[in-house]
Coordinates of C-alpha atoms and ligand atoms in Angstrom, one line a residue:
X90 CA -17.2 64.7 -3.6
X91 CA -18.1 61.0 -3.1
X92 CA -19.7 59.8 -0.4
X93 CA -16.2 58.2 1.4
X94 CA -14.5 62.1 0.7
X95 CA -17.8 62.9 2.3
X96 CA -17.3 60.8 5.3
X97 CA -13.4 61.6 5.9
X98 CA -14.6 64.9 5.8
X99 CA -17.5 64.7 8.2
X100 CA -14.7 62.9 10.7
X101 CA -12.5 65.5 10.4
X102 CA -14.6 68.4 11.1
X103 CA -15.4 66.2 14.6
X104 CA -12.2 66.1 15.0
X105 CA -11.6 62.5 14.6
X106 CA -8.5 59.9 12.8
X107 CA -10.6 57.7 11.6
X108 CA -13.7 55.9 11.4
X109 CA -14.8 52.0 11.4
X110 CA -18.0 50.6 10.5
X111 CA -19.5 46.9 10.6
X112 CA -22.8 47.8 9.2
X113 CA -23.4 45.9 5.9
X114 CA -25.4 48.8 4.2
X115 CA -23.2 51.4 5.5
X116 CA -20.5 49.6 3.8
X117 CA -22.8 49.1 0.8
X118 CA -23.3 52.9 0.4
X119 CA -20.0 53.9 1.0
X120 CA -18.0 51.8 -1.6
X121 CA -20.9 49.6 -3.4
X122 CA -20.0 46.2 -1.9
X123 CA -22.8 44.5 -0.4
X124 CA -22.6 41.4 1.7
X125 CA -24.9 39.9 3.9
X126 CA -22.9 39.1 6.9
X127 CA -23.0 41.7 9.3
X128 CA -19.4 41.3 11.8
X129 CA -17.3 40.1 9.1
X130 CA -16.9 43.2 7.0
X131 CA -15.1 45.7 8.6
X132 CA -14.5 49.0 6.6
X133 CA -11.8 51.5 7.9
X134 CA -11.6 55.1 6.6
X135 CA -8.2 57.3 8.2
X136 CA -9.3 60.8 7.1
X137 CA -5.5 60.9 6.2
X138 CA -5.2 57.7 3.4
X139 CA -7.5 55.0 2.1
X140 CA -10.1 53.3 3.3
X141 CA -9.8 49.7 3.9
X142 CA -11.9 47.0 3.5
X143 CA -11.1 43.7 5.6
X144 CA -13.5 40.8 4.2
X145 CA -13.3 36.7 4.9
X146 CA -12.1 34.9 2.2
X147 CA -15.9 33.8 0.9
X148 CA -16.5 37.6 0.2
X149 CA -12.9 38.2 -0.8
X150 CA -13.6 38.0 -5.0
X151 CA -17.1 39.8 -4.8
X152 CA -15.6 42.5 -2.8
X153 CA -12.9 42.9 -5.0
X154 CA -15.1 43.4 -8.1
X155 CA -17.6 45.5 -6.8
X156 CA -16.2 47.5 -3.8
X157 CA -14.7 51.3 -5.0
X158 CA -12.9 53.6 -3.3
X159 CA -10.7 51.6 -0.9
X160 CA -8.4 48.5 -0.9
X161 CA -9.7 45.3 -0.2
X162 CA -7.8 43.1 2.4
X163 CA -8.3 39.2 3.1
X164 CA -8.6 38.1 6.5
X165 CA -7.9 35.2 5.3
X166 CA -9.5 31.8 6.4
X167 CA -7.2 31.6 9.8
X168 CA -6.6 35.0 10.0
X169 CA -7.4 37.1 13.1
X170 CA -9.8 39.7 12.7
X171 CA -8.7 41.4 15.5
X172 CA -5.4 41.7 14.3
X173 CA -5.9 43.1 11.2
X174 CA -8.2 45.8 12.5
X175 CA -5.4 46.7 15.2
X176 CA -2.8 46.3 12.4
X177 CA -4.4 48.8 10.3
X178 CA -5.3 51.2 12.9
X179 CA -1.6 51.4 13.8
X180 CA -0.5 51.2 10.3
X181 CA -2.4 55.1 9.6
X182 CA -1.5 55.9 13.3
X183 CA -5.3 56.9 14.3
X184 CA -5.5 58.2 18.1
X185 CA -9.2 58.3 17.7
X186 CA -11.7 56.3 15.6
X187 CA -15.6 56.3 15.9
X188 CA -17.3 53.7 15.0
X189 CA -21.4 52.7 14.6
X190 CA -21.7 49.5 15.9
X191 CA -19.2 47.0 17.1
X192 CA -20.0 43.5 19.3
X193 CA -19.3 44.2 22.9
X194 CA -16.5 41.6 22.2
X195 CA -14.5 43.4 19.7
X196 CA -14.9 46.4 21.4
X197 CA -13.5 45.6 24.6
X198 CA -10.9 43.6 22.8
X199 CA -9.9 46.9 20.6
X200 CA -10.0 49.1 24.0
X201 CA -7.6 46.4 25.6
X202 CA -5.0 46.1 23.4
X203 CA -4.7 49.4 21.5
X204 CA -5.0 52.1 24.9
X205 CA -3.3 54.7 23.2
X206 CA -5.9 54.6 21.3
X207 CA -9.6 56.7 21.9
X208 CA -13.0 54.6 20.7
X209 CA -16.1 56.7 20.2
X210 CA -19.7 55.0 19.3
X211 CA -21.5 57.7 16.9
X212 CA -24.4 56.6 14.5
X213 CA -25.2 60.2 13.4
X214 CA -22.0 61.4 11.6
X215 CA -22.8 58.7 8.7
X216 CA -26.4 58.1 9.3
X217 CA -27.0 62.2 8.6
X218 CA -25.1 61.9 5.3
X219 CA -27.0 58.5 4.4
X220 CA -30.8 60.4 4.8
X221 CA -30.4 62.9 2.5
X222 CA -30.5 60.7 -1.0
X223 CA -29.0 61.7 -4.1
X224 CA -30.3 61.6 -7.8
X225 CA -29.5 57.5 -8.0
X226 CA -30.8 56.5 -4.8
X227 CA -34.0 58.3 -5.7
X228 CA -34.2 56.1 -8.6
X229 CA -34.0 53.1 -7.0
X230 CA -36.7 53.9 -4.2
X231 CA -39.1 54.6 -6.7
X232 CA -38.7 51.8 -8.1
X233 CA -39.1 50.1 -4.7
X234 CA -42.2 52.0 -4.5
X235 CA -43.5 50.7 -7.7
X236 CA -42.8 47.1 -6.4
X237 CA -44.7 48.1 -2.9
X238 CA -47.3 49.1 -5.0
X239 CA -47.7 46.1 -7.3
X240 CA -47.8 44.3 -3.6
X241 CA -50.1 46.6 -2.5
X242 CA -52.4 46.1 -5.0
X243 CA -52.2 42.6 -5.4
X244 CA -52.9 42.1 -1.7
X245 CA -56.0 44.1 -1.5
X246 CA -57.4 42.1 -4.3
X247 CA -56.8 39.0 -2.3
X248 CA -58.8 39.9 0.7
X249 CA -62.1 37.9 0.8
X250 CA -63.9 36.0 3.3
X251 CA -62.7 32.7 4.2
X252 CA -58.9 33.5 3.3
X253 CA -56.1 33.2 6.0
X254 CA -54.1 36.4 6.9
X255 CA -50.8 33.9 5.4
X256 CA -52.5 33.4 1.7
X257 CA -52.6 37.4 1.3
X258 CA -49.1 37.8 2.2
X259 CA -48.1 35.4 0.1
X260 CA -49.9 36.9 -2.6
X261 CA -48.5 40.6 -2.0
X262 CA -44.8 39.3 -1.6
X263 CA -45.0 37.0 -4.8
X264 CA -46.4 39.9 -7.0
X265 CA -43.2 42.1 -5.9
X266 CA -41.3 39.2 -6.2
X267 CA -41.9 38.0 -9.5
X268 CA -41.4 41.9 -10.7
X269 CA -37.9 42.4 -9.3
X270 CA -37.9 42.8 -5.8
X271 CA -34.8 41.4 -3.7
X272 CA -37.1 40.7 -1.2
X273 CA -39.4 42.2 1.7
X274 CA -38.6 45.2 2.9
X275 CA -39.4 43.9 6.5
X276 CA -41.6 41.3 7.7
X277 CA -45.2 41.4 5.6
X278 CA -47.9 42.2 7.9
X279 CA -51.8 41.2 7.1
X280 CA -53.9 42.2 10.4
X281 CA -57.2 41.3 10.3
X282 CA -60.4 41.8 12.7
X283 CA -59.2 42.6 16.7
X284 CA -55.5 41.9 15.2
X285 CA -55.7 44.9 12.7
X286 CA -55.2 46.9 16.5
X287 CA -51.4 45.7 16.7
X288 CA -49.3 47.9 14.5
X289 CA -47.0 45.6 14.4
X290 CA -49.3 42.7 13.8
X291 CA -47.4 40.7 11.1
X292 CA -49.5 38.1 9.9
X293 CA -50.8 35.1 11.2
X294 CA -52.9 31.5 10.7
X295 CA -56.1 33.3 11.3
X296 CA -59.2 33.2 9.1
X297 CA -60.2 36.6 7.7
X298 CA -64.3 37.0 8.2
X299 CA -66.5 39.2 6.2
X300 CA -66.9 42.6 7.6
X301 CA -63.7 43.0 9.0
X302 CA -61.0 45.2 9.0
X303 CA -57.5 44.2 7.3
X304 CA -54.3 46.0 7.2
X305 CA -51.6 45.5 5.1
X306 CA -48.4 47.1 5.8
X307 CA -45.3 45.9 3.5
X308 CA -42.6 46.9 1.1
X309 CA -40.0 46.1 -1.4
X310 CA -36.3 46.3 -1.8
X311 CA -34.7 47.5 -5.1
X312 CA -30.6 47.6 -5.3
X313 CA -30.7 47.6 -1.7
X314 CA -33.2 50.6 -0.8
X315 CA -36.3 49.9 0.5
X316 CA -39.7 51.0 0.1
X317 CA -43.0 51.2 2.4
X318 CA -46.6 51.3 2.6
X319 CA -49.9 50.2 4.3
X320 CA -53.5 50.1 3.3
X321 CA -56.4 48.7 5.1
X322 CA -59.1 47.4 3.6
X323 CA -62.7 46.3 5.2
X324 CA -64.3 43.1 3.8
X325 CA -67.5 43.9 2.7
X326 CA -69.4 47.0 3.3
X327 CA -68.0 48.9 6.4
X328 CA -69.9 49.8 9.4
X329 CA -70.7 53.9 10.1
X330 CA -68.0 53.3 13.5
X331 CA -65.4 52.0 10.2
X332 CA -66.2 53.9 7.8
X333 CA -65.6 56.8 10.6
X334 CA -62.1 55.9 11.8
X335 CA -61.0 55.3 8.1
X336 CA -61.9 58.8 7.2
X337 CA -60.4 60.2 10.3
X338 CA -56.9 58.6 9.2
X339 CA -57.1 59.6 5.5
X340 CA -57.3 63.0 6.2
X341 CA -54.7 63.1 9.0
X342 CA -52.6 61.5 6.3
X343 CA -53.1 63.8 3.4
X344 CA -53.2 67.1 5.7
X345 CA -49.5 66.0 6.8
X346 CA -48.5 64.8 3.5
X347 CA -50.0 68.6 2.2
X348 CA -48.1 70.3 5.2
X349 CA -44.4 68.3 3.9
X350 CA -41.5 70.5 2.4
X351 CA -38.0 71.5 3.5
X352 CA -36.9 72.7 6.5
X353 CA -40.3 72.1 8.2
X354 CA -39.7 70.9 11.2
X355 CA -40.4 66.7 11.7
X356 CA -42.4 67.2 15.1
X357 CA -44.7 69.8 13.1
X358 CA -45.5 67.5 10.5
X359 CA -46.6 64.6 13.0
X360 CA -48.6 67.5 14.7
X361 CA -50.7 68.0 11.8
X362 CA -51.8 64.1 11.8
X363 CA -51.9 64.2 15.7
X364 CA -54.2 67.3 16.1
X365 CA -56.9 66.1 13.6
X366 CA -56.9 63.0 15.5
X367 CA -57.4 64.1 18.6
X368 CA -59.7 67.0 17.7
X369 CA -61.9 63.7 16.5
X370 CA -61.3 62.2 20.1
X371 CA -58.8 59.3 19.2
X372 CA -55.7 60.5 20.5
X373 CA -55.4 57.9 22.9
X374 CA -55.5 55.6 20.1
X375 CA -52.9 56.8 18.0
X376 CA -50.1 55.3 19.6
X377 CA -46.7 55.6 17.4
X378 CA -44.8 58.5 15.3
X379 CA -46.1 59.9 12.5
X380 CA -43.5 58.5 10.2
X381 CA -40.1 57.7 9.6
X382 CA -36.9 57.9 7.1
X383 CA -36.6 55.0 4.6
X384 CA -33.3 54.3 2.3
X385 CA -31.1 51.0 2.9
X386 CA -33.2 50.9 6.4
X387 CA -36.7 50.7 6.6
X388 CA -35.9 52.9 9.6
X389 CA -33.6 55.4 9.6
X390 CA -33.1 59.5 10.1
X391 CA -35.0 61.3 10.3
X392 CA -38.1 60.5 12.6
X393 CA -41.1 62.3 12.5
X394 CA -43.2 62.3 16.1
X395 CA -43.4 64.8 18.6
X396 CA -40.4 64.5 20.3
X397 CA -38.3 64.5 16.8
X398 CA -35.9 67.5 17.3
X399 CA -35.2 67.0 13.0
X400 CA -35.9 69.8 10.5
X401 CA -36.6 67.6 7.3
X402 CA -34.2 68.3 4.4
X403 CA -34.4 67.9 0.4
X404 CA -33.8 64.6 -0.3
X405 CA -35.1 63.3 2.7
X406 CA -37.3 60.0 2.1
X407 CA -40.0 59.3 4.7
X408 CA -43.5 57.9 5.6
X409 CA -46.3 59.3 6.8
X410 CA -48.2 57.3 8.2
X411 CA -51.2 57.6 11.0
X412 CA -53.2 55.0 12.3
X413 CA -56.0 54.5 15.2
X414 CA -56.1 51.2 17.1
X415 CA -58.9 50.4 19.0
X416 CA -58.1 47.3 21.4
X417 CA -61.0 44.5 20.5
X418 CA -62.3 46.7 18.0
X419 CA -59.3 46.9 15.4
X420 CA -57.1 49.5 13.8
X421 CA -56.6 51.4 10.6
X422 CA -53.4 52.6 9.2
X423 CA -52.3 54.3 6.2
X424 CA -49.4 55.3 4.6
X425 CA -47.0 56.4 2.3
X426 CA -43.7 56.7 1.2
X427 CA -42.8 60.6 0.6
X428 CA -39.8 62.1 -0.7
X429 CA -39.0 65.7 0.7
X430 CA -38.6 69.0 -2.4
X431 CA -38.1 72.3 -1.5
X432 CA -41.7 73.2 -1.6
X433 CA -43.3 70.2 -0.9
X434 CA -43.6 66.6 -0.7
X435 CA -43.5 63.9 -3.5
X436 CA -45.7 60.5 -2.8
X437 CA -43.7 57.9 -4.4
X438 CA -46.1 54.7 -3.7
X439 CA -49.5 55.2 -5.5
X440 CA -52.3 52.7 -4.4
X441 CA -55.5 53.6 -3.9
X442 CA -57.3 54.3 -0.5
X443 CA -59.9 52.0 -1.3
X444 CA -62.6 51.5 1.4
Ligands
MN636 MN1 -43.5 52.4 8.1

């Protein structure tokens, strides 16, 4: 079954005409076409019929070549969007259609004018079919790995004194880059010193100092699919209080990594890290999830942190990723990129923990 049978079929069992997304990488994975405006694609799947694609005239001949499985429909340059959407809904006589995300204005405008007519928001019906990744999407996030790594690497051999946090990243995003990466899988962070305590520190003017700590958190994107990992490096020789923290991450890492397989449940996986953190007296200072799914997102299903109700699947992509952050003091984080088997987990980015 492809994945659009896949998706009619998902709808039906809810019980549901149709379904209409606006998410570009939704789109993307359901027929192959990718575009880069979000709001002007609008693909619409009756579980009775074909799916439709609606696309403004700019995307009209790229769509047309690349997208599969539906028919692909100009808005045309003065054309309504609203229209066509309306038009088509009548056209496969859908009394109910879910859709992931629509702007408050469109839906209000579909709820006005078609009232016979039942709009559901549900991010789960295709977000659940989109974690599990098949043979090809595998592919592709190990090579996004490989790129992540390549930055990785090339990051950590940037840090030295006197260097600003900006000069690494530019060094880790030019060495995916220049090896085939589309471009950052999200914003590049380089955290050094006090700033290595924000987890989402991104990267800044500042000066890096010998004896420091410096995280780097990035990733690549490969055909779309995205790729993630963090290392954190000390300049110099590290201090005993370090040296300390660093060790107590790494092993909350690898004794969750070692605890990964299917059907385990997420929250028991981010319980692992959590325990040998706080049997080491830094709970308080482990302040996000253990990890989280990776694929056309850099966050997606499933999540893996306490409160995660998710058993993890084969397939499933993920990170694991712990970290302590000590305000004033500084933070380190490490992670990987993990792909579920049956009987355990598979770590596709490779750097060294160097320390
Ligand atoms: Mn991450």
């Amino acid at each position: 079954m492809n994945r659009l049978e896949k998706l009619k079929d998902a709808i039906k069992k809810a019980n549901i005409n149709g379904y209409l997304t606006t998410n570009v990488k939704s789109i993307y994975y359901l027929t192959g076409f990718m575009d880069i405006s979000e709001a002007t694609l609008f693909l619409i799947t009756p579980v009775n019929g074909d799916a439709i694609l609606l696309v403004q005239p700019l995307s009209y001949d790229a769509a047309n070549e690349k997208a599969e499985g539906c028919t692909v429909k100009n808005i045309g340059f003065r054309g309504k969007i609203l229209n066509k959407i309306v038009n088509e809904i009548r056209r496969s006589q859908m009394k109910s259609v879910v859709f992931d995300s629509l702007s408050t204005s469109m839906y209000l405008k579909l709820v006005q004018e078609m009232k016979e007519v039942e709009f559901k928001q549900d991010q789960d019906i295709l977000m659940s079919l989109r974690r599990q990744k098949d043979e090809r999407e595998i592919a592709f996030l190990i090579e996004a790995a490989k790129l992540a790594d390549f930055g990785a690497e090339a990051g950590m051999e940037a840090i030295k004194p006197r260097i600003h946090e900006y000069e690494v990243a530019a060094e880790i995003e030019y060495a995916m880059r220049r090896r085939g990466s589309e471009g950052v899988a999200f914003e590049t962070v380089v955290a050094s010193g006090p700033r290595s305590a924000y987890p989402h520190g991104v990267c800044s003017d500042r000066i890096i100092n010998e004896g420091e700590l410096v995280v780097l958190d990035l990733g690549a994107t490969y055909l779309g699919y995205r790729s993630d990992i963090t290392r954190t490096a000390v300049v110099g020789k590290p201090t005993i209080r370090q040296k300390k923290i660093f060790d107590v991450v790494l092993k909350a890492q690898e004794e969750a990594f070692k605890s990964i397989h299917a059907k385990v449940r997420a929250s028991d996986v981010d319980g692992v890290a959590r325990k040998i953190i706080t049997n080491e007296g830094f709970s308080d200072f482990f302040i996000h999830s253990l990890g989280h799914g990776v694929g056309l997102d850099i966050h997606e299903a499933p999540t893996l942190s306490p409160k995660s109700k998710e058993i993890l699947l084969e397939g499933d992509v993920v990170t694991d990723e712990p970290g302590i952050y000590i305000p004033g003091f500084g933070g380190v984080r490490i992670e990987d990129t993990v792909l579920i088997h049956k009987n355990h987990g598979e770590k596709l980015t490779k750097t060294p923990y160097s320390f």
